[in-house]
Amino acid sequence: MKFRDAILVAYRGLTRHWVRATLNVLGIVAGVASVIMLVSVAHAVGGTAKAAVAGLGANLVVVYPAGASTSGVQLGIGTPSSLTSSDVTALSNIANVPDEVQNAVVPSAGVRQNVSALDHSWQTDIIGTTAGFGIERGYTISEGTAFGPTAVSAAQLTVILGQTVARQIFPDVDPIGQNVLINNESFKVAGVYAARGYSGVYNQDDLVVVPITTLWQWVLPTGSAQIQQILVQASSTSTTTNVATEVTNTLLRQHNITDPALADFRVVTQQDLVASAERLGTVMQWMLGAVAIIALLTGGIGIMSLMLATVGERAYEIGVRRAVGASREDILGQFLIEALLLAVVGGIAGIALGFGGATFMGDVLTDIPAPVVTGLAVLIAGGVALVIGVGAGLYPAVRASLLQPVEAVRRQ
Amino acid sequence: MIELASVGRTYGSASAPVTALRDVNLVIQRGEFVAIVGPSGSGKSTLLNLIGCLDQPSSGRLLFLGEDTSTLNDTKLSRIRNRSIGFVFQMFNLVPELTVYENIELPLVYAGVTRQRRALTTKVLERVGMAHRADHPASLLSGGEQQRVAIARALVNDPALILADEPTGSIDPVSAEQVMELLGELHDQARTIVLVTHNMSVAAVAQRVVRIEAGTINEIGHSPVAETRGPAAQVTAAAISATVE
C-alpha cells in the first residue's frame, strides 16, 4: 500500500464520522491551547518578577529584619523590626563598611494609606526614607526638588509624589507647592518622580515618599517607629558580596549575636533575589504546564475511547479490507494515521488558539503582564499532543489489526 | 491449485470445542468450477474461508498453489488474498460509506497499484454494468447492484481464484441470473471458481459438486448439467427462479 493511499484511507475514515472526529480534535485543541496560554502567563509573570528585582539595581545589598517578606520589593507593615537607627549609623560608618565598597545606606519603612487633596483621594504606599532613596532605587525627579538630609533630621512635612499619585489627586493642577493630607497632616509637595511604569505586577509610580522621621512622627502610630529595610549600595557589582559580608558582620556585632545562624536579620544581594525570582518563575511555569498537560491527557483519553469504540464498530469494515488484501500493518497504519491526523489537526488549531488566547489575555487582563508565547511552550504542547495522539491511537490500532479477517467479516 | 489434507477446524475453547470441519480431503484443480453444497451449519462457509486464507486450519494441511498456508505469515496470506483470490459474499460485504468506485479499487489500493488503478477499476465497473453508479455510496444500491459491485471488486486484481459464498442468497431472481452468468463467463476465462450454496439448482452450474454435512465431505459428484456448458445458464436461471418463488 502506498503511503499516500494510507493517508487518504485514514482521512476518509475520519471524515465519514466527522462529528466525532471534530469533538476529538476539540479535546486536543483545548489541551494544547491551555498549555500554551498557561505557560505563557507563567513565563511572563516569572519574567517580570525577575525584572522587578533586577530593577532594584545590580549593586544593592538589602537587609531585612528576620521574618519579613522575602520578596524585598513590597513594603508593608510587618512584625516589629529588629533593625534600628543605630544599625543604620553603624552601617554608614566607614570603619565598618569601607567606602571603597559602599556608596550609601538607606533605611526605609512604609505603610498603606490615603493621600488626599481637594476632592481627590488615593490609597497608596507611603514610604519613609532618606535622601539617598531616589538614587538607589532609580527614581529621578521630573518636577520640583527632592528632599535633602535637613528635611530628614527636622522631620519636615514634605512629600514627593509618584506619577500615578500625582495624576490621581492633581488631575488638572500642577502639584508642586500644593498641599496634600496624609493621616490628617498637611504635607507640602516638593517634587514629582518621573514615570517608571510597571515592574512585574508592581506599579512603581504608585507611591509617595516622605522623610523617614516624618513617617515615624506624623503618620505611623506612636511607638511603632521602625525600619523595615536597609538598602546598602555597593560601589560596583563586583563588591556586592564583600559588602554583604561587611554588613552581616557589622549587624551581628551591633546586635551582640555570635552565632550567625541566630541572626535576627537577613542580608540578601540583588543577585540572590533575581535567582529566587527565576526559580519561582520556572516552578510556576512547570506547575501550570503540568495542569495544562492534564487537560491534554484528557483529550488523549477522548481519542482513545473514540478509537476503541470505532474499532468495535468498524470490525466489519476491517474484515472487508482484510479480505481484499489489507495486511495487519495496513490496518494498524490506518488507525494510527487516523489518530495522528486528529492530533496534528488538533495541535495546529490549539497552537493557533493558544497564540490568540494569550494575546487576548494580554489585551483584556491589564493587571497582569502581557503573556509571552515561547517557542518552548509551543514545542512542548505540540510534542505532547503528538505523543498523546499516537499513544492513544496505538492500543486501538493494535486491537484492530489483531482482528481475524474471518471474525470481522462475520460480525456484520 | 488447492489441496486440503485431513483439514480440521475447531472453534471455541479447549474445554468446550466446537468442530466445524473434520478430516476434510479435497483437491481443486486449476480452472475447475466447484460447488460446495450442504445445509446451514454444515461447515461449508468455514471450508470456503479456509480456502480463501481468511482462516487457518486447526489441524491438517492446506496447500495453496503448492504452499502450506500454515507456514505463511500474515503479510504473505494478505498478499495471496489480494492478488490471487476474489471474494463474493452473500451479504456483498462492501464498505457502505465508500462509493461504488472506491469499493472496487480497494484491492488495487492494498496492492499498491497507482498508475493503472483508474483504468483497471473503470474496466471492471463497465464489465458488471455499474459505470453509471460509480460515485454512488455503496449503501444506497439495491442488493443485486451491490453484488455486481462486489463481483467487480473481486475481479479488479485479475485473480486466478474466485470464491463465492451464497452469491445469490440475498438478491432477486433476475440479479441472481446475472450473477450466475457472470460467474459462468469468469469460468470460461479459465478462472478457478469455488461456489458455496445450499441451493442444488445453483450448484448445478458447477462442473463438480462437493457435498458437505456435519463438517465432513461425504459425497463428491459430477454435475450432469455442467458437462454441456453452453445452455447451462438458462437452465440455472430457470431453476433459480423456481426455487426463489
Short mmCIF file of N, CA and C in Angstrom, two decimals, chain A residues 1-2 5 9 12 16-17 316-317 319-331 334 404-407 409-410 412, chain B residues 11 49 54-55 74-75 78 81-82 87 89 91-99 102 106-107 109-110 112-114 117 153:
data_model
loop_
_atom_site.label_atom_id
_atom_site.label_comp_id
_atom_site.label_asym_id
_atom_site.label_seq_id
_atom_site.Cartn_x
_atom_site.Cartn_y
_atom_site.Cartn_z
N MET A 1 0.85 -1.19 0.00
CA MET A 1 0.00 0.00 0.00
C MET A 1 0.89 1.25 0.00
N LYS A 2 0.54 2.17 -0.86
CA LYS A 2 1.33 3.40 -0.95
C LYS A 2 0.99 4.33 0.21
N ASP A 5 -1.88 6.62 -0.24
CA ASP A 5 -3.16 5.94 -0.10
C ASP A 5 -3.51 5.73 1.37
N VAL A 9 -6.90 6.89 2.97
CA VAL A 9 -7.82 5.96 3.61
C VAL A 9 -8.16 6.44 5.02
N ARG A 12 -10.39 9.50 4.88
CA ARG A 12 -11.78 9.14 4.58
C ARG A 12 -12.43 8.51 5.81
N ARG A 16 -15.83 10.34 7.45
CA ARG A 16 -17.11 9.64 7.50
C ARG A 16 -17.77 9.80 8.85
N HIS A 17 -16.96 9.98 9.91
CA HIS A 17 -17.52 10.22 11.24
C HIS A 17 -17.03 11.56 11.72
N TYR A 316 -16.51 -4.85 10.91
CA TYR A 316 -16.98 -5.31 9.61
C TYR A 316 -16.13 -4.73 8.48
N GLU A 317 -15.95 -3.41 8.55
CA GLU A 317 -15.13 -2.75 7.53
C GLU A 317 -13.71 -3.31 7.54
N GLY A 319 -12.78 -6.24 8.48
CA GLY A 319 -12.83 -7.57 7.88
C GLY A 319 -12.87 -7.51 6.37
N VAL A 320 -13.66 -6.61 5.84
CA VAL A 320 -13.75 -6.48 4.39
C VAL A 320 -12.39 -6.10 3.82
N ARG A 321 -11.74 -5.13 4.48
CA ARG A 321 -10.43 -4.69 4.00
C ARG A 321 -9.42 -5.83 4.07
N ARG A 322 -9.50 -6.61 5.17
CA ARG A 322 -8.58 -7.75 5.30
C ARG A 322 -8.85 -8.75 4.18
N ALA A 323 -10.13 -9.00 3.90
CA ALA A 323 -10.48 -9.99 2.88
C ALA A 323 -9.95 -9.59 1.51
N VAL A 324 -9.96 -8.31 1.21
CA VAL A 324 -9.50 -7.91 -0.12
C VAL A 324 -7.99 -7.65 -0.14
N GLY A 325 -7.30 -7.96 0.96
CA GLY A 325 -5.84 -7.94 0.88
C GLY A 325 -5.12 -7.01 1.82
N ALA A 326 -5.84 -6.34 2.75
CA ALA A 326 -5.13 -5.49 3.69
C ALA A 326 -4.40 -6.37 4.69
N SER A 327 -3.12 -6.06 4.94
CA SER A 327 -2.37 -6.83 5.94
C SER A 327 -2.60 -6.19 7.30
N ARG A 328 -2.09 -6.86 8.35
CA ARG A 328 -2.19 -6.30 9.70
C ARG A 328 -1.58 -4.91 9.75
N GLU A 329 -0.42 -4.78 9.09
CA GLU A 329 0.26 -3.48 9.12
C GLU A 329 -0.59 -2.39 8.46
N ASP A 330 -1.30 -2.78 7.40
CA ASP A 330 -2.16 -1.79 6.72
C ASP A 330 -3.23 -1.27 7.67
N ILE A 331 -3.85 -2.21 8.41
CA ILE A 331 -4.92 -1.81 9.33
C ILE A 331 -4.34 -1.00 10.49
N GLN A 334 -3.59 2.37 9.25
CA GLN A 334 -4.79 3.19 9.02
C GLN A 334 -5.26 3.83 10.32
N GLN A 404 -9.23 -11.13 13.53
CA GLN A 404 -9.09 -12.12 12.46
C GLN A 404 -10.00 -11.71 11.31
N PRO A 405 -9.51 -11.80 10.09
CA PRO A 405 -10.34 -11.34 8.97
C PRO A 405 -11.70 -12.02 8.95
N VAL A 406 -11.72 -13.31 9.27
CA VAL A 406 -12.98 -14.02 9.17
C VAL A 406 -13.93 -13.61 10.29
N GLU A 407 -13.37 -13.33 11.47
CA GLU A 407 -14.19 -12.85 12.58
C GLU A 407 -14.85 -11.54 12.20
N VAL A 409 -15.47 -10.29 9.27
CA VAL A 409 -16.49 -10.38 8.22
C VAL A 409 -17.78 -10.94 8.81
N ARG A 410 -17.62 -11.82 9.77
CA ARG A 410 -18.80 -12.45 10.35
C ARG A 410 -19.66 -11.44 11.09
N GLN A 412 -21.45 -8.63 11.17
CA GLN A 412 -21.91 -7.60 10.25
C GLN A 412 -22.83 -6.61 10.94
N TYR B 11 -13.57 -24.50 16.71
CA TYR B 11 -13.71 -23.19 17.34
C TYR B 11 -13.89 -23.36 18.83
N ASN B 49 -13.80 -20.19 3.82
CA ASN B 49 -12.89 -19.24 4.49
C ASN B 49 -11.48 -19.79 4.58
N LEU B 54 -8.73 -16.72 4.76
CA LEU B 54 -9.28 -15.81 5.76
C LEU B 54 -9.13 -16.45 7.13
N ASP B 55 -8.93 -17.77 7.13
CA ASP B 55 -8.91 -18.54 8.35
C ASP B 55 -7.84 -19.61 8.18
N ASP B 74 1.19 -13.36 8.15
CA ASP B 74 0.01 -12.58 7.81
C ASP B 74 0.19 -11.77 6.53
N THR B 75 1.38 -11.22 6.36
CA THR B 75 1.63 -10.39 5.19
C THR B 75 1.50 -11.22 3.91
N SER B 78 -2.09 -12.16 3.33
CA SER B 78 -2.81 -10.99 2.83
C SER B 78 -2.53 -10.78 1.35
N ARG B 81 -4.56 -13.26 -0.64
CA ARG B 81 -5.96 -12.82 -0.74
C ARG B 81 -6.09 -11.68 -1.73
N ASN B 82 -5.08 -10.81 -1.68
CA ASN B 82 -5.12 -9.61 -2.51
C ASN B 82 -4.93 -9.91 -3.99
N PHE B 87 -13.19 -12.41 -3.59
CA PHE B 87 -14.30 -12.90 -2.77
C PHE B 87 -15.63 -12.30 -3.21
N PHE B 89 -19.36 -12.38 -1.43
CA PHE B 89 -20.07 -12.87 -0.25
C PHE B 89 -21.58 -12.77 -0.43
N MET B 91 -23.62 -11.43 1.68
CA MET B 91 -24.08 -10.09 2.08
C MET B 91 -23.23 -9.00 1.41
N PHE B 92 -22.58 -9.34 0.32
CA PHE B 92 -21.82 -8.40 -0.53
C PHE B 92 -20.55 -7.88 0.14
N ASN B 93 -20.68 -7.52 1.45
CA ASN B 93 -19.54 -7.01 2.20
C ASN B 93 -18.81 -5.86 1.49
N LEU B 94 -19.59 -4.89 1.10
CA LEU B 94 -18.97 -3.65 0.63
C LEU B 94 -18.80 -2.74 1.85
N VAL B 95 -17.90 -1.76 1.74
CA VAL B 95 -17.80 -0.76 2.81
C VAL B 95 -18.89 0.27 2.52
N PRO B 96 -19.94 0.32 3.37
CA PRO B 96 -21.13 1.07 3.00
C PRO B 96 -20.88 2.55 2.77
N GLU B 97 -19.93 3.14 3.50
CA GLU B 97 -19.74 4.60 3.38
C GLU B 97 -18.92 4.98 2.15
N LEU B 98 -18.23 4.00 1.58
CA LEU B 98 -17.43 4.32 0.39
C LEU B 98 -18.31 4.28 -0.86
N THR B 99 -17.88 4.96 -1.90
CA THR B 99 -18.62 4.93 -3.14
C THR B 99 -18.36 3.60 -3.85
N GLU B 102 -14.85 3.55 -5.09
CA GLU B 102 -13.86 3.36 -4.02
C GLU B 102 -13.85 1.92 -3.52
N LEU B 106 -10.46 -0.88 -3.89
CA LEU B 106 -9.78 -1.28 -2.65
C LEU B 106 -8.65 -2.30 -2.84
N PRO B 107 -8.90 -3.41 -3.55
CA PRO B 107 -7.80 -4.38 -3.73
C PRO B 107 -6.58 -3.75 -4.40
N VAL B 109 -5.70 -0.61 -4.15
CA VAL B 109 -5.07 0.26 -3.16
C VAL B 109 -4.10 -0.55 -2.31
N TYR B 110 -4.59 -1.74 -1.85
CA TYR B 110 -3.73 -2.56 -0.99
C TYR B 110 -2.63 -3.26 -1.79
N GLY B 112 -0.99 -1.65 -3.95
CA GLY B 112 -0.02 -0.61 -4.25
C GLY B 112 -0.04 -0.19 -5.70
N VAL B 113 -1.10 -0.54 -6.42
CA VAL B 113 -1.22 -0.14 -7.83
C VAL B 113 -1.65 1.33 -7.85
N THR B 114 -0.95 2.16 -8.59
CA THR B 114 -1.36 3.56 -8.64
C THR B 114 -1.68 4.02 -10.06
N ARG B 117 -4.61 2.24 -11.77
CA ARG B 117 -5.76 1.98 -10.92
C ARG B 117 -7.07 2.41 -11.56
N ARG B 153 -15.30 -5.87 -7.68
CA ARG B 153 -14.19 -5.76 -6.74
C ARG B 153 -13.37 -7.06 -6.73
#
